[in-house]
Short mmCIF file of C-alpha atoms in Angstrom, two decimals:
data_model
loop_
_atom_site.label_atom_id
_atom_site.label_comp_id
_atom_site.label_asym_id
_atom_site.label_seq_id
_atom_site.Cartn_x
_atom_site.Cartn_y
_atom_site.Cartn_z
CA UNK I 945 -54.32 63.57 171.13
CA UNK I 946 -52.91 66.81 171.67
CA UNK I 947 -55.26 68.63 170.11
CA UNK I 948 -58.11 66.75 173.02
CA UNK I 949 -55.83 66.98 175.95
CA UNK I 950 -55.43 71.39 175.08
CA UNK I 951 -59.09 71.16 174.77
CA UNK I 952 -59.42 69.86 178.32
CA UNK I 953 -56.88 72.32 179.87
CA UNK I 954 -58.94 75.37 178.21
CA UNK I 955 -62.31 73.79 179.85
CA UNK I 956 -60.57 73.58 183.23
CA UNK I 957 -59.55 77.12 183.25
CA UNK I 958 -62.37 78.50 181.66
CA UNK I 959 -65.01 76.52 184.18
CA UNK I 960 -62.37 77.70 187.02
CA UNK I 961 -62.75 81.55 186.25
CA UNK I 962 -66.40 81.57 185.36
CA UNK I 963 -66.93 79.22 188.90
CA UNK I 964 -64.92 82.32 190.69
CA UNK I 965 -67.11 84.74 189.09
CA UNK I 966 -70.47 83.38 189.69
CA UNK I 967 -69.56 82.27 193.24
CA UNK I 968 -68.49 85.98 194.01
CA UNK I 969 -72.42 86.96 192.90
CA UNK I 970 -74.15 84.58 194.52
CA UNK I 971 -74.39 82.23 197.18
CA UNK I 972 -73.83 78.12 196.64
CA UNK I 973 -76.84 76.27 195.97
CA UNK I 974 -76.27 72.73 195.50
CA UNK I 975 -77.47 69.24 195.79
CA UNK I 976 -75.13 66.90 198.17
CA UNK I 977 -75.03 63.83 195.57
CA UNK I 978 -74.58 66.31 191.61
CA UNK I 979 -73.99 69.82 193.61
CA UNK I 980 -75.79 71.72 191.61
CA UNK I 981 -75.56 75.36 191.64
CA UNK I 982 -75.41 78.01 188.37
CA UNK I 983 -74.13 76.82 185.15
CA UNK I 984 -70.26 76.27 185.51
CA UNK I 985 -70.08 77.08 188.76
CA UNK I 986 -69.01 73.10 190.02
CA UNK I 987 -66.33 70.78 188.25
CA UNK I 988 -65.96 67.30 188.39
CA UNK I 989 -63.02 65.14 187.20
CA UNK I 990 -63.36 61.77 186.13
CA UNK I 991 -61.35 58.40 185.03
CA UNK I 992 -63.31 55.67 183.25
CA UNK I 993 -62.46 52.53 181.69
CA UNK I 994 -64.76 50.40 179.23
CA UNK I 995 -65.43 49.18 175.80
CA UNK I 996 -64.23 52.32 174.09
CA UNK I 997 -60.98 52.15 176.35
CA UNK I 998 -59.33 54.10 179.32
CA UNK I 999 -60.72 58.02 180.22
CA UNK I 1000 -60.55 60.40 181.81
CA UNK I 1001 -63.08 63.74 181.84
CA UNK I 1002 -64.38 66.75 183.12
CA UNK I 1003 -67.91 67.30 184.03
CA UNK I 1004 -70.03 70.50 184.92
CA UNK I 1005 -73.54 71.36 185.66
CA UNK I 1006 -75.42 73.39 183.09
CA UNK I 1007 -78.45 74.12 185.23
CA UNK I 1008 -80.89 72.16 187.19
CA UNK I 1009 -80.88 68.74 185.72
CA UNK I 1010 -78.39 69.38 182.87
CA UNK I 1011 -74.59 68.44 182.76
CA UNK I 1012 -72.17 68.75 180.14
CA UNK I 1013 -69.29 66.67 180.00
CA UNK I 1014 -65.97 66.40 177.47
CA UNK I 1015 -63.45 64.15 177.80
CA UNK I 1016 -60.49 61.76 175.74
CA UNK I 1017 -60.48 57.74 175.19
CA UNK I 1018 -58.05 55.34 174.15
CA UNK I 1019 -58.11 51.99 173.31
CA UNK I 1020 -54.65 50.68 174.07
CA UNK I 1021 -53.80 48.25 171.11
CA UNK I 1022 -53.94 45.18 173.48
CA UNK I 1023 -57.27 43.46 171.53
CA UNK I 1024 -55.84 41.44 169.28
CA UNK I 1025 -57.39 38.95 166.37
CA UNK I 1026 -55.38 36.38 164.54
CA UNK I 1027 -55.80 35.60 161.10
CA UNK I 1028 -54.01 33.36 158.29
CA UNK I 1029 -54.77 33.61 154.82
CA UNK I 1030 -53.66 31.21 152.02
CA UNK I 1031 -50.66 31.85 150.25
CA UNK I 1032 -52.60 31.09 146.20
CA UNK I 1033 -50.82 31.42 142.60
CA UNK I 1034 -53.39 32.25 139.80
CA UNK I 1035 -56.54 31.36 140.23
CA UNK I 1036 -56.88 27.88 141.60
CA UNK I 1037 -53.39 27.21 142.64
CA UNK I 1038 -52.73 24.84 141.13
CA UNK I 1039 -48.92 25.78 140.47
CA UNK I 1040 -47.75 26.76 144.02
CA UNK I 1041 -45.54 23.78 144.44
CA UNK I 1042 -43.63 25.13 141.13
CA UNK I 1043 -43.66 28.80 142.47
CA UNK I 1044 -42.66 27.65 145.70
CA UNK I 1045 -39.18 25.37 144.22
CA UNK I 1046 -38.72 28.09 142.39
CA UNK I 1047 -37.91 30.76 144.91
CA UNK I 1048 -36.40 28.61 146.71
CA UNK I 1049 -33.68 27.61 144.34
CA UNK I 1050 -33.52 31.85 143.54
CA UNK I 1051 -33.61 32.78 147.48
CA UNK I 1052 -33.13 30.29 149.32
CA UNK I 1053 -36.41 30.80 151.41
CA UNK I 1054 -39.00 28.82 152.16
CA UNK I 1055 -42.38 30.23 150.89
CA UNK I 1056 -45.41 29.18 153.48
CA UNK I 1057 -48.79 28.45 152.32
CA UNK I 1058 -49.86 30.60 154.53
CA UNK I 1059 -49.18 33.66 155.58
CA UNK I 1060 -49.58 35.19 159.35
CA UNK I 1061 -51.71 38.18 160.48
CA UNK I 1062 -52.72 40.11 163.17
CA UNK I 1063 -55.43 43.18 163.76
CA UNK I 1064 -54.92 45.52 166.27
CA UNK I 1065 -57.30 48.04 168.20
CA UNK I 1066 -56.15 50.84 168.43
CA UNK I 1067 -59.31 53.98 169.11
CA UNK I 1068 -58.57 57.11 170.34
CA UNK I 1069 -61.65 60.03 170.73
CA UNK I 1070 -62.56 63.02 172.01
CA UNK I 1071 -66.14 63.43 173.04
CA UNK I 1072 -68.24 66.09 174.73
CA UNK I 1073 -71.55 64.98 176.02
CA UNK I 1074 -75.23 66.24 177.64
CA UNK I 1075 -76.46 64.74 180.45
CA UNK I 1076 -80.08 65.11 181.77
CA UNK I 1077 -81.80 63.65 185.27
CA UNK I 1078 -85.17 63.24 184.03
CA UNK I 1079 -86.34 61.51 187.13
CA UNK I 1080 -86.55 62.49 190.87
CA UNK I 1081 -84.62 59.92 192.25
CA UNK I 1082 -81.45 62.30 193.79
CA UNK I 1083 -80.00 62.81 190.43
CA UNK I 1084 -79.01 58.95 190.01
CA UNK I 1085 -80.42 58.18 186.54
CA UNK I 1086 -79.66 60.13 183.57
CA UNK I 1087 -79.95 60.07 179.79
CA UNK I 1088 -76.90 61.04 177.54
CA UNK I 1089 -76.33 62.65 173.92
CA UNK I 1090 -73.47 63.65 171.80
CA UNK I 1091 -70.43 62.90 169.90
CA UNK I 1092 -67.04 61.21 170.02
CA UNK I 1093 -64.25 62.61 167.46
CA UNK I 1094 -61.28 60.84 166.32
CA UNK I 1095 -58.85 59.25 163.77
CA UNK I 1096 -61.11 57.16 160.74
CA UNK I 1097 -58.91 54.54 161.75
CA UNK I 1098 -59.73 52.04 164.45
CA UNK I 1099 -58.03 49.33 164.20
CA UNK I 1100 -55.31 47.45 161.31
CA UNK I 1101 -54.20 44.19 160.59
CA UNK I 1102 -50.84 43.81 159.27
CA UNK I 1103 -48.76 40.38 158.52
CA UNK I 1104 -46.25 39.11 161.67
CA UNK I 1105 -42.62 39.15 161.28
CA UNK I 1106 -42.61 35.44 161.04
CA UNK I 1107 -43.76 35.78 157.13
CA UNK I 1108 -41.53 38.22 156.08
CA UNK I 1109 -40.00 35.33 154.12
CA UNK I 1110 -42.96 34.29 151.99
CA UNK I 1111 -43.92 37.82 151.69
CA UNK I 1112 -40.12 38.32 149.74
CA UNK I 1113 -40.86 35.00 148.00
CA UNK I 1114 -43.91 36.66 146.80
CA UNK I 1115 -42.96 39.60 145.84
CA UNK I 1116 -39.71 38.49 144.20
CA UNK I 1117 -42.36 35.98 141.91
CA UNK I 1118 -44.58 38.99 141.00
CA UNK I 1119 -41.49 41.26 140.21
CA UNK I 1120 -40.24 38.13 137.91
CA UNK I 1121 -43.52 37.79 136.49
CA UNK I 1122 -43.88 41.06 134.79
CA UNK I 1123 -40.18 40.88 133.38
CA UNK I 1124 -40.42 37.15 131.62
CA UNK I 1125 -40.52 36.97 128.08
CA UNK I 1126 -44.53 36.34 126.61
CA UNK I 1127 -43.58 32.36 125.95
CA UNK I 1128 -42.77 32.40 129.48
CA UNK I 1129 -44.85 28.99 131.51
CA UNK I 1130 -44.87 31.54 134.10
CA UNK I 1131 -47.86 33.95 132.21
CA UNK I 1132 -49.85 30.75 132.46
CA UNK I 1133 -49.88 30.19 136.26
CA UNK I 1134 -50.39 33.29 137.24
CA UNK I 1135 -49.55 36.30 140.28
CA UNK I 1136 -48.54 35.11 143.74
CA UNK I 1137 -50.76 36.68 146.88
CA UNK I 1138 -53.03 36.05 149.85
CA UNK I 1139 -56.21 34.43 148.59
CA UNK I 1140 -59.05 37.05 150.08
CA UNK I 1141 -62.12 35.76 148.08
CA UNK I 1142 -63.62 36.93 144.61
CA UNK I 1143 -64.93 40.09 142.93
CA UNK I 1144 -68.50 40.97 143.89
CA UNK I 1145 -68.21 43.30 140.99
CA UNK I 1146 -66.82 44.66 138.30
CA UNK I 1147 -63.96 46.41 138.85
CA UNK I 1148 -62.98 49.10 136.45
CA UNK I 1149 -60.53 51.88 135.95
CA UNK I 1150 -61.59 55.88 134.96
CA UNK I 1151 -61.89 55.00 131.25
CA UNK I 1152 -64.30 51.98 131.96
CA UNK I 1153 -62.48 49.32 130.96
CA UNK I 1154 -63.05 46.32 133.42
CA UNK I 1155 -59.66 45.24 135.22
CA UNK I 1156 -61.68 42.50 137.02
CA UNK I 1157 -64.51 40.78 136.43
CA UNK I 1158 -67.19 39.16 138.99
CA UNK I 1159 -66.24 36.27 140.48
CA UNK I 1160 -62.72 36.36 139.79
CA UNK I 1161 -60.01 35.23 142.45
CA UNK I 1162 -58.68 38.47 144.79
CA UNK I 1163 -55.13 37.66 145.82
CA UNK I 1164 -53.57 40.27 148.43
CA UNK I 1165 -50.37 41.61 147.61
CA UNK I 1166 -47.28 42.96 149.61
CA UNK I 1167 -47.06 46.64 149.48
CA UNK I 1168 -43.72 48.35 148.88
CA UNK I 1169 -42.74 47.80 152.26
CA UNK I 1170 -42.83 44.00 151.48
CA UNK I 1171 -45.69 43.73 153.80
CA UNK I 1172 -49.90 42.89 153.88
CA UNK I 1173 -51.86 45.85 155.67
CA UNK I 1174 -55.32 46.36 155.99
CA UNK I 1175 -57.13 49.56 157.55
CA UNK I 1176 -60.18 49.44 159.48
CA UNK I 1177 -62.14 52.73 159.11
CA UNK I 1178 -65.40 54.20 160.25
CA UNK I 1179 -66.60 57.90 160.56
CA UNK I 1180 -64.90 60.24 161.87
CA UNK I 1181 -67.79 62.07 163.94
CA UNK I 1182 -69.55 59.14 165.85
CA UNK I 1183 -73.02 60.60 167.73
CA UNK I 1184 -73.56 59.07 170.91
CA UNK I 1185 -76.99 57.81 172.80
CA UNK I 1186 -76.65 56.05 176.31
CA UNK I 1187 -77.99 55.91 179.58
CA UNK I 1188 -76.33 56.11 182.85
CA UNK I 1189 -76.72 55.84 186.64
CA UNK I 1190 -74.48 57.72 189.00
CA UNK I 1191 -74.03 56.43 193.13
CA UNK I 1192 -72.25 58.79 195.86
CA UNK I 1193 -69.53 55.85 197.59
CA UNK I 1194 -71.53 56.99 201.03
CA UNK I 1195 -74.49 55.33 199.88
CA UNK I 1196 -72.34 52.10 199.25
CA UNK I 1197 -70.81 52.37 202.63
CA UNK I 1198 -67.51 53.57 200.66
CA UNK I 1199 -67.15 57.16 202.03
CA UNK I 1200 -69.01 58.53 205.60
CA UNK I 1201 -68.22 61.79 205.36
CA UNK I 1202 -68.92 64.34 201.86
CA UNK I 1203 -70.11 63.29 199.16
CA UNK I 1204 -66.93 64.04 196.84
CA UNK I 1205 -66.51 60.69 195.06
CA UNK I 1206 -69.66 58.93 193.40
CA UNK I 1207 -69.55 55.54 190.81
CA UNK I 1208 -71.41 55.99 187.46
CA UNK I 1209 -72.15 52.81 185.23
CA UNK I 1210 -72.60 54.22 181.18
CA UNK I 1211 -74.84 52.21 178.64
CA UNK I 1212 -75.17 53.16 175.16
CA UNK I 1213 -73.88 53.16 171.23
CA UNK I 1214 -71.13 55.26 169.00
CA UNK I 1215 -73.19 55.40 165.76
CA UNK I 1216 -70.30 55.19 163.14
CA UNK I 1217 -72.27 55.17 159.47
CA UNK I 1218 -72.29 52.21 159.10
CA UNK I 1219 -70.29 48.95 159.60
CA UNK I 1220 -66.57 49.82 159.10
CA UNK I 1221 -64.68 49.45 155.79
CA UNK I 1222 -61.83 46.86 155.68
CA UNK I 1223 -59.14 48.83 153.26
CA UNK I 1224 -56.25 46.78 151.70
CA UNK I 1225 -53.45 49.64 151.38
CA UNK I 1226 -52.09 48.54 147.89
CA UNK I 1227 -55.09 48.71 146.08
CA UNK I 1228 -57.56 50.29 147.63
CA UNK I 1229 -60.38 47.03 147.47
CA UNK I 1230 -62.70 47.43 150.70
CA UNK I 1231 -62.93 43.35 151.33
CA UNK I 1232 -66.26 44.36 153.53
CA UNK I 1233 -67.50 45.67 149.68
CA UNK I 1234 -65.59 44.28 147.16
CA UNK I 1235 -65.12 41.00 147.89
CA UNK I 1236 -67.04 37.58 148.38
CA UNK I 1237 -66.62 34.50 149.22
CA UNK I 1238 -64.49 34.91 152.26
CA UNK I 1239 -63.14 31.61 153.32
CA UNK I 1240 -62.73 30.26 157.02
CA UNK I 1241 -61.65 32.31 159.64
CA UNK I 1242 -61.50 35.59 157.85
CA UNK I 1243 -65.11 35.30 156.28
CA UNK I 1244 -66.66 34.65 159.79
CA UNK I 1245 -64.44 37.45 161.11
CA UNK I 1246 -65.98 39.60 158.34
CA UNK I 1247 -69.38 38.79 158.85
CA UNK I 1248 -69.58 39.76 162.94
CA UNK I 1249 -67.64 42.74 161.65
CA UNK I 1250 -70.90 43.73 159.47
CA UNK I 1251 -73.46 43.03 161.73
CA UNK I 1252 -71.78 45.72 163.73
CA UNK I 1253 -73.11 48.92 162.52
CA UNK I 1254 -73.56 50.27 165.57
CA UNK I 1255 -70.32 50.35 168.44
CA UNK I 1256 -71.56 49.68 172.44
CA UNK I 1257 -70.23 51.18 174.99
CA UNK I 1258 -70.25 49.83 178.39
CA UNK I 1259 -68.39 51.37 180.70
CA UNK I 1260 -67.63 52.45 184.58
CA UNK I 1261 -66.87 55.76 185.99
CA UNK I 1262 -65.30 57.00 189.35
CA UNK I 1263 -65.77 60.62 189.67
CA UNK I 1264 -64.43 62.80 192.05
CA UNK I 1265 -65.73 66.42 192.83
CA UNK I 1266 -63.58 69.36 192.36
CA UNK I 1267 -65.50 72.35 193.67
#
């Protein structure tokens, strides 16, 4: 975010000096809705808000119906999506109630059969875009191209502090189960976790030897923090494609005077490779990938998630003109 916002700065001063320099050659030129003049020689600043979050920008003209523009986003983690997994032991559960006494009488908490979630937006980008006016109609409609930049991660989905019992319960089971003797009952019912699904493949390790088979039971397990975290990633480099329409506030009755502050409306997609990758932090399984079978809530959540390959963005400008 830094790195974006020192990027911006440079721009400003940068577009400021060459804007002195040109305008000290030449006389101004420039339309009263875009003012257009010589490349660089007129800034615009911008806030927007939309589907890819809160803006804010700089714009300049490159020549006659050319713009460039580079600006930040962020997607304040406000978004939120609830889900609730089952709590499973083995591979049918059939022994929770045992697991569950268990801990109890070892803890004293209360293991759930169900455990809480909660995913969280959270996309930030830098982009710098082209705009072109293809059409004689005052510089209104335009066509845009380019990239955004930012983290791989856009959102994650972690478990609620109302679970951090079960999640010890869990892992204090697991811990157990690895230390019993091999005539233990225990062997027999199996690891504790957050029934996901099953394998859609083989899994296997460097040497080739298959840890997991197709079609057997995925249970999500607490990390060494004690708690359930998944990552949602896409690209890093997202091209852009949109269209756009730009009004001056005069010709909405907003402004009577200059034309210094104009409305733009922005239509288009972030290409991200892809639909995103849903990455469980303690092993590495991508459940968008990996797994199958996704019951309830979470499988439906999982399947809109996949028929987004592409990310729209809808948004609304108000732009104000610098020099």
């Amino acid at each position: 975010m830094k790195r974006c916002a020192f990027l911006l700065m440079l721009m400003l001063s940068v577009v400021s000096i060459r804007a002195q320099y040109v305008a000290s050659l030449q006389p101004q030129q420039y339309d009263k809705t875009l003012h257009w003049g010589g490349a660089f020689q007129h800034l615009d600043m911008y806030g927007s808000i939309g589907t890819t979050g809160v803006g804010i920008g700089l714009a300049t003209p490159l020549g006659e119906s050319w713009r460039l523009r580079g600006g930040i986003t962020y997607m304040p983690p406000l978004l939120k999506k609830h889900l609730h997994p089952q709590v499973y032991v083995g591979d049918d559960n059939s022994h929770f109630k045992e697991v569950q006494e268990m801990m109890y009488f070892e803890t004293g908490y209360q293991m759930q059969d169900k455990v809480a979630m909660t995913g969280k937006w959270e996309m930030f980008n830098g982009y710098l875009l082209v705009d072109w006016f293809p059409l004689d109609d005052e510089n209104k409609f335009r066509i845009t191209a380019g990239i955004y930049y930012g983290p791989a991660r856009i959102a994650k989905i972690t478990t609620d502090g109302e679970s951090a019992a079960t999640l010890s319960c869990i892992a204090a089971y697991n811990k157990k189960y690895f230390k019993v003797d091999d005539d233990n009952e225990i062997l027999e019912w199996g690891l504790a976790g957050a029934y996901m699904g099953t394998y859609g493949h083989d899994v296997v390790d460097t040497d080739g030897t298959i840890l997991h088979k197709t079609g057997d039971t995925y249970l999500m397990m607490p990390d060494d923090d004690g708690q359930l975290s998944i990552d949602v990633k896409t690209n890093s480099i997202k091209p852009y494609l949109g269209v756009g329409y730009e009004l001056p506030f005069s010709s909405l009755g907003l402004q009577k005077k200059k034309d210094t502050w104009k409305l733009a409306i922005d239509a288009g997609v972030l290409f991200w490779g892809g639909y995103p990758s849903l990455r469980v932090s303690t092993d590495g399984i991508d459940l968008m990938r990996d797994i199958d079978n996704i019951p309830g809530q979470k499988g439906d959540y999982i399947k809109k998630i996949k028929k987004l390959v592409v990310f729209p963005n809808i948004g609304i400008s108000v732009i104000y003109h610098l020099f």
